[in-house]
Coordinates of C-alpha atoms and ligand atoms in Angstrom, one line a residue:
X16 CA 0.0 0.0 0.0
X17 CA 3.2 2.3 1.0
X18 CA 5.7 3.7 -1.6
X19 CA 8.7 5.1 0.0
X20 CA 11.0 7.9 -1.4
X21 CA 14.8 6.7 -2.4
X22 CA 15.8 8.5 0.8
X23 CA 13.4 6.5 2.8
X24 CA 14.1 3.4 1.2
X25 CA 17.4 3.6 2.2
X26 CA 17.1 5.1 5.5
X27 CA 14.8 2.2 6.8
X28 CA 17.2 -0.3 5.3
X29 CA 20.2 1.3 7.2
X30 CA 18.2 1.7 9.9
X31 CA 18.6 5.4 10.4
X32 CA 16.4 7.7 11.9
X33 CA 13.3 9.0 10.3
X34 CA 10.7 11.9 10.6
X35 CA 7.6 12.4 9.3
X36 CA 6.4 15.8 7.6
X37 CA 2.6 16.6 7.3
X38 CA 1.5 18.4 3.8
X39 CA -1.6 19.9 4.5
X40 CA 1.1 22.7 5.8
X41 CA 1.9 22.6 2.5
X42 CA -1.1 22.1 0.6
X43 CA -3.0 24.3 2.8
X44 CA -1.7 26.2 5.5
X45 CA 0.9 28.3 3.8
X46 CA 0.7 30.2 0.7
X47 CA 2.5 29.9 -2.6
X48 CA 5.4 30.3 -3.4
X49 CA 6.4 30.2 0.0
X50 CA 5.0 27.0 1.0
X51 CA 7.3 25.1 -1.4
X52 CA 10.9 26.9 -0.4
X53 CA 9.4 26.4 3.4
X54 CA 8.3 22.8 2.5
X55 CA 11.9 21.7 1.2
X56 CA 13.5 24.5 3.6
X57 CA 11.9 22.1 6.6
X58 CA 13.3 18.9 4.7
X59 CA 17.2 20.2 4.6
X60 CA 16.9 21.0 8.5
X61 CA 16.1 17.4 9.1
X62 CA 18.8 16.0 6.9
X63 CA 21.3 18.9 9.2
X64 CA 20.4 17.0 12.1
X65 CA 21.0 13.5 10.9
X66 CA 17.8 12.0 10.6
X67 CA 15.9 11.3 7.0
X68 CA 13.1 13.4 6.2
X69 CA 9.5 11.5 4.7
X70 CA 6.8 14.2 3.7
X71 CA 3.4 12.1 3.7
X72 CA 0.9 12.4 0.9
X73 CA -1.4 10.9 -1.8
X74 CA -0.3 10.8 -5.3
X75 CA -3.0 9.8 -7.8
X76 CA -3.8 7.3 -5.3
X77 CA -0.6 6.1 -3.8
X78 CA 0.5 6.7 -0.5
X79 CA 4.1 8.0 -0.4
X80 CA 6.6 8.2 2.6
X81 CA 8.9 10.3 1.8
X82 CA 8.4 13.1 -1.7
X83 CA 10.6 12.8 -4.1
X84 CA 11.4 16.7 -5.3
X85 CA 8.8 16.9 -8.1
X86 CA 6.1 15.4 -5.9
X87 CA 6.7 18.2 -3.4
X88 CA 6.3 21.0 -6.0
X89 CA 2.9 18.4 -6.8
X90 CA 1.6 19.3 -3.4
X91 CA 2.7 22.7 -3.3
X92 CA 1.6 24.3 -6.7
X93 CA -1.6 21.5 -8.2
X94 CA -5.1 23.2 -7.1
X95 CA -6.2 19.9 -7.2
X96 CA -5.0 18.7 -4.3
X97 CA -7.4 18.3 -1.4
X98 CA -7.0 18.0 2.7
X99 CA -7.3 14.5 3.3
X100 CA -7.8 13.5 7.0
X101 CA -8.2 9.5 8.4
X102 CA -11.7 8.9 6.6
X103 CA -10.4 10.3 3.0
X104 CA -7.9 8.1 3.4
X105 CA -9.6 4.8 1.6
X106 CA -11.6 6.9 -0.5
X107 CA -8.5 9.1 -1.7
X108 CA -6.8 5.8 -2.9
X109 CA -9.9 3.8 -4.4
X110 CA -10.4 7.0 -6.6
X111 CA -6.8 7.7 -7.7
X112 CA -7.1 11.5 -6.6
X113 CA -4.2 13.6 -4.7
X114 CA -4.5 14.7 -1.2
X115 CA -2.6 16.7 1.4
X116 CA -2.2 14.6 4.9
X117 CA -3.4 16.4 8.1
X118 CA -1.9 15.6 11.3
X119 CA -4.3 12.4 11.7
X120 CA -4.0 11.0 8.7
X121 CA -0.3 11.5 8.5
X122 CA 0.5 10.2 12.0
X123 CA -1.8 7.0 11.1
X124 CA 0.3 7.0 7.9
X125 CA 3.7 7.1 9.7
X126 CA 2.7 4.8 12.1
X127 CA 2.1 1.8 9.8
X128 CA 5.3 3.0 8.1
X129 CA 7.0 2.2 11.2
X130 CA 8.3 5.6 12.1
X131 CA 8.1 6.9 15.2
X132 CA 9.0 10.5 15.4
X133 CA 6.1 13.5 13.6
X134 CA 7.1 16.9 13.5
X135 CA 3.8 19.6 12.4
X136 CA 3.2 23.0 13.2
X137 CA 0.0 22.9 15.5
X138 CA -2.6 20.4 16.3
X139 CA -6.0 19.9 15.6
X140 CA -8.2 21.1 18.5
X141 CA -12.0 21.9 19.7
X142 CA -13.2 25.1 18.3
X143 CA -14.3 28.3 19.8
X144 CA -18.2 28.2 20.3
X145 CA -19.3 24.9 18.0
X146 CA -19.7 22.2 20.7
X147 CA -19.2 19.7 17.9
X148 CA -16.4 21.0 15.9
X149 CA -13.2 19.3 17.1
X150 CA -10.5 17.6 15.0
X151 CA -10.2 14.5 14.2
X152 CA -6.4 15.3 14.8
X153 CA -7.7 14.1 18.8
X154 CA -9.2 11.2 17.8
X155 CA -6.6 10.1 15.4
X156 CA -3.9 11.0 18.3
X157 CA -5.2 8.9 20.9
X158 CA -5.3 5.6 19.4
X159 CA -1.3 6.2 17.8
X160 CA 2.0 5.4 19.1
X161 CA 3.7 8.6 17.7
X162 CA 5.5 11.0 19.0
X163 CA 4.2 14.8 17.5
X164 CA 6.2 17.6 18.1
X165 CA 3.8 21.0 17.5
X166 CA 3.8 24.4 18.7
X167 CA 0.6 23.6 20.9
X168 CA -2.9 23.8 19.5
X169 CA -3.5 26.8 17.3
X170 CA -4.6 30.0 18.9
X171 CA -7.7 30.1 16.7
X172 CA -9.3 26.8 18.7
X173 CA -10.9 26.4 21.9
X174 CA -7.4 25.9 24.1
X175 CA -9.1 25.0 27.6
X176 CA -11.7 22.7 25.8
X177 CA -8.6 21.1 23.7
X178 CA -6.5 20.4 26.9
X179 CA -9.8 18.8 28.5
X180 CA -9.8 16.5 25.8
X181 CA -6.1 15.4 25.5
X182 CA -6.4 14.6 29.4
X183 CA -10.0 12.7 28.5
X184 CA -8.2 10.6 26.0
X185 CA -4.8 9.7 27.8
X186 CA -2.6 11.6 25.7
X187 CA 0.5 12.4 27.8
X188 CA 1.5 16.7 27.0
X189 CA 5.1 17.5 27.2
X190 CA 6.3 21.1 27.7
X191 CA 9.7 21.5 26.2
X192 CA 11.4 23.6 28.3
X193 CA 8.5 25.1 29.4
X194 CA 5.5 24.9 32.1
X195 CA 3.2 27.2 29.8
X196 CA 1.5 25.2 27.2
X197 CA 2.0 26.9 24.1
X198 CA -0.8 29.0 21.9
X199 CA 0.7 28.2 18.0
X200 CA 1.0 32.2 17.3
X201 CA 2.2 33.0 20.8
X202 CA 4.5 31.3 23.3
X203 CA 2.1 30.7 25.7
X204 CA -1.9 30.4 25.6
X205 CA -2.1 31.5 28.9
X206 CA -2.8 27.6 30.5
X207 CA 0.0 25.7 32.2
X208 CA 0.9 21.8 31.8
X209 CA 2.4 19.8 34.2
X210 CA 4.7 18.3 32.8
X211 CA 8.3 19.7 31.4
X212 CA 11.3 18.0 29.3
X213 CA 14.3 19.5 29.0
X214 CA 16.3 17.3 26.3
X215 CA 15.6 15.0 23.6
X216 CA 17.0 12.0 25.6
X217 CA 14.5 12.6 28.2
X218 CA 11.8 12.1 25.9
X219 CA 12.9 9.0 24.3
X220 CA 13.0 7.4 28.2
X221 CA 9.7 8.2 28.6
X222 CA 8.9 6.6 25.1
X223 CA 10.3 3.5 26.5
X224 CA 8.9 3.6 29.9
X225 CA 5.7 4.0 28.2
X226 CA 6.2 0.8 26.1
X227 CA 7.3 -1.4 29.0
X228 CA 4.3 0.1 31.2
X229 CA 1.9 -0.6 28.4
X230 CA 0.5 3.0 28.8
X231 CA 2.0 3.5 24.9
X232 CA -1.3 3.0 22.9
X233 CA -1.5 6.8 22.1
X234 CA 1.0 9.5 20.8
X235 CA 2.6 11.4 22.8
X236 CA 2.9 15.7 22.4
X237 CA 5.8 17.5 22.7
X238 CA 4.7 20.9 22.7
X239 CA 7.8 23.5 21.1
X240 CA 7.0 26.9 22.2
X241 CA 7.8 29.4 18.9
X242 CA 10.7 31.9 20.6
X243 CA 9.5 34.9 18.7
X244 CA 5.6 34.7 18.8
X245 CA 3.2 37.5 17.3
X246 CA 2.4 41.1 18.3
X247 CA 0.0 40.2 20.9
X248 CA -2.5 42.8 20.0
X249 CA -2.6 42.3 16.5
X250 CA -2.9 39.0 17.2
X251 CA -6.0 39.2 19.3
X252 CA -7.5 41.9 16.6
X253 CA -7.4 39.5 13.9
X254 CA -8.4 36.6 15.7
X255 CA -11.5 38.5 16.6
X256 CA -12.4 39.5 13.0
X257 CA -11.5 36.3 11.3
X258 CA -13.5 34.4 14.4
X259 CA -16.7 36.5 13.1
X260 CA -15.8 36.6 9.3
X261 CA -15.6 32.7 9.2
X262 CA -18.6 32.9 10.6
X263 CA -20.4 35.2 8.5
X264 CA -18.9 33.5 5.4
X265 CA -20.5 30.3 6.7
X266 CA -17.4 28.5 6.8
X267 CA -18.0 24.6 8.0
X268 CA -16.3 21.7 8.2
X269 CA -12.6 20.8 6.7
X270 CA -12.4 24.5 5.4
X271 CA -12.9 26.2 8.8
X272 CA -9.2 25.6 9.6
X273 CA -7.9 26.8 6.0
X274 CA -9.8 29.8 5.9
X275 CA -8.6 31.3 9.4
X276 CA -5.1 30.2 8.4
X277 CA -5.5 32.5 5.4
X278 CA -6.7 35.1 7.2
X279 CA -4.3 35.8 9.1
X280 CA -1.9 35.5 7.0
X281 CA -3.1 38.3 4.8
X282 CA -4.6 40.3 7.6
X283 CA -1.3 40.6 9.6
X284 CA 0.7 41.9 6.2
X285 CA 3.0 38.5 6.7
X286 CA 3.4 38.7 10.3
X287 CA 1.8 35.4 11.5
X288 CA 3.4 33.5 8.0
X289 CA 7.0 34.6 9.5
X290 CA 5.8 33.0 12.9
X291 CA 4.0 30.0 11.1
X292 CA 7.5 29.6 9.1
X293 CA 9.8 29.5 12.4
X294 CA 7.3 27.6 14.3
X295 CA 7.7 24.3 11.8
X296 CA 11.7 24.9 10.9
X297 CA 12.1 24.5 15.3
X298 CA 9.8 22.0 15.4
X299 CA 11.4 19.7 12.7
X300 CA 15.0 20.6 14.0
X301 CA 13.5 19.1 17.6
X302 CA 11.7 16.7 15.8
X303 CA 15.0 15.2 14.3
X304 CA 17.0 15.0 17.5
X305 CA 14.4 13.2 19.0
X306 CA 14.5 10.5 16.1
X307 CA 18.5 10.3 16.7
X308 CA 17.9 10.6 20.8
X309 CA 15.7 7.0 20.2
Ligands
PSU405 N1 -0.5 23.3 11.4 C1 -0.1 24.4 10.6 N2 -0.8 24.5 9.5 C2 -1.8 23.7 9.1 C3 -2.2 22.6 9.9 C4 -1.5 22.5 11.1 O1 0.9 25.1 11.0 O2 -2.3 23.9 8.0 C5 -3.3 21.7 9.5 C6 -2.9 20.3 10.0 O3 -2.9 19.4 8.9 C7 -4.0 19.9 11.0 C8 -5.2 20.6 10.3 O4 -4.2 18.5 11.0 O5 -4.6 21.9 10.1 C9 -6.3 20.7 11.3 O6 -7.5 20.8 10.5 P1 -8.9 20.5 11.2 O7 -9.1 21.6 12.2 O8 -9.9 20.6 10.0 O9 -8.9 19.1 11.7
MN406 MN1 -13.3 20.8 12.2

């Protein structure tokens, strides 16, 4: 069912480490042209730290692990390309299309490729005032052994109700170097998490603790606060605007994530696209000396 880039072939063979890349991000979450230079920007930062990079996605209905480069400008450029989540996933296959992964589809992905280490931007989460709007990036998360490294859940979601839920479904939260559980956009949402790492190597004892305890059968969230978030008050003007234009555009479903993604980055004049940028270049860099710290 899997195809695996060169890079990949050859890293599983040697036994190297590996991380997985989401390409909604791509796809979706950052716009063109920059999403390609970031996308392959993202790729070389991996590769600096010693561990193989493997972008997930669809390809006329074939999985791949690992892009090779024209695939990547594939994702980055076709307007055909749609989000796929863990339901398209079947469907996206039996009908030869192209997809984007999201985080639950590409950490149910990396899983049955046997790789262990995810790195993303930020989660999924319950949204702000629709009781039954919540990613299946939760659901996904707490039935797979991965470990995610994000930025915390984006600052556009319902944080408190998101955090309610990871605790409801058993998925151990990580702060990395930090107590403050961070808001995507900003270094901290303003809720605290228990529990703090401090190094890679720390992480990877817990990941075998977990296995020997037999508490492994979810992932596990490192959350990577971004070092240089966004103006706060331009933050919390846009988010207030896009919240209600999303709203009055009758935006539902898959889209509702897109569309405030999009909105800030052209209301902020490419303020939150320079946070979104550093936020997945730490996060893959962390991501990678994880993979080598296992
Ligand atoms: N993080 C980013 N940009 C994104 C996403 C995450 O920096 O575009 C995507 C991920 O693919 C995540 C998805 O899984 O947004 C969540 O969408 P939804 O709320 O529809 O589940
Ligand atoms: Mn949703």
């Amino acid at each position: 069912m899997i195809k695996y880039s060169k890079e990949v072939t050859a890293a599983k063979n040697q036994g190297r480490p590996i991380v997985a890349l989401e390409s909604t991000i791509i796809s979706h979450g950052l716009p063109r042209p920059t999403n390609l230079d970031v996308a392959n920007e993202v790729e070389e930062i991996v590769r600096s730290q010693g561990a193989v990079p493997a972008t997930i996605a669809i390809i006329d209905g074939e999985i791949f692990v690992g892009l090779e480069a024209d695939q990547l400008v594939r994702i980055a450029n076709d307007d055909n390309i749609v989000k796929a989540s863990t339901r398209d996933l079947a469907i996206i296959c039996a009908t030869g299309k192209s997809a984007a992964t999201t985080v639950a589809a590409t950490s149910h992905i990396a899983n049955l490729a046997g790789i262990d280490v995810f790195a993303t931007g930020g989660l999924g989460g319950v949204h702000r005032g629709h009781q039954y709007d919540e990613s299946a990036d939760l659901i996904e998360l707490a039935k797979t052994k991965i470990i995610i490294v994000c930025a915390g859940v984006k600052s556009i979601l319902d944080v408190a109700g998101t955090l309610e839920r990871l605790e409801t479904f058993a998925i151990p939260v990580l702060g990395y170097k930090t107590n403050n559980f961070p808001g995507f956009y900003l270094t901290d949402s303003g809720f605290s998490i228990e529990h703090r790492v401090e190094s890679p190597s720390e992480i990877a004892k817990i990941w075998n603790l977990r296995h020997n305890l037999n508490t492994d059968d979810t992932a596990i969230i490192v959350a990577n606060p971004v070092k240089n978030q966004m103006d706060l008050k331009l933050h919390n003007e846009i988010l207030e605007t896009g919240l209600a234009a999303a709203t009055s555009a009758h935006i539902t479903g898959k889209e509702v994530t897109p569309f405030l993604l999009e909105y800030f980055h052209s209301t902020s004049k490419g303020e939150s696209l320079r946070v979104n940028i550093e936020i997945i270049k730490a996060n893959s860099k962390l991501a990678a000396e994880i993979a080598c710290a296992l």
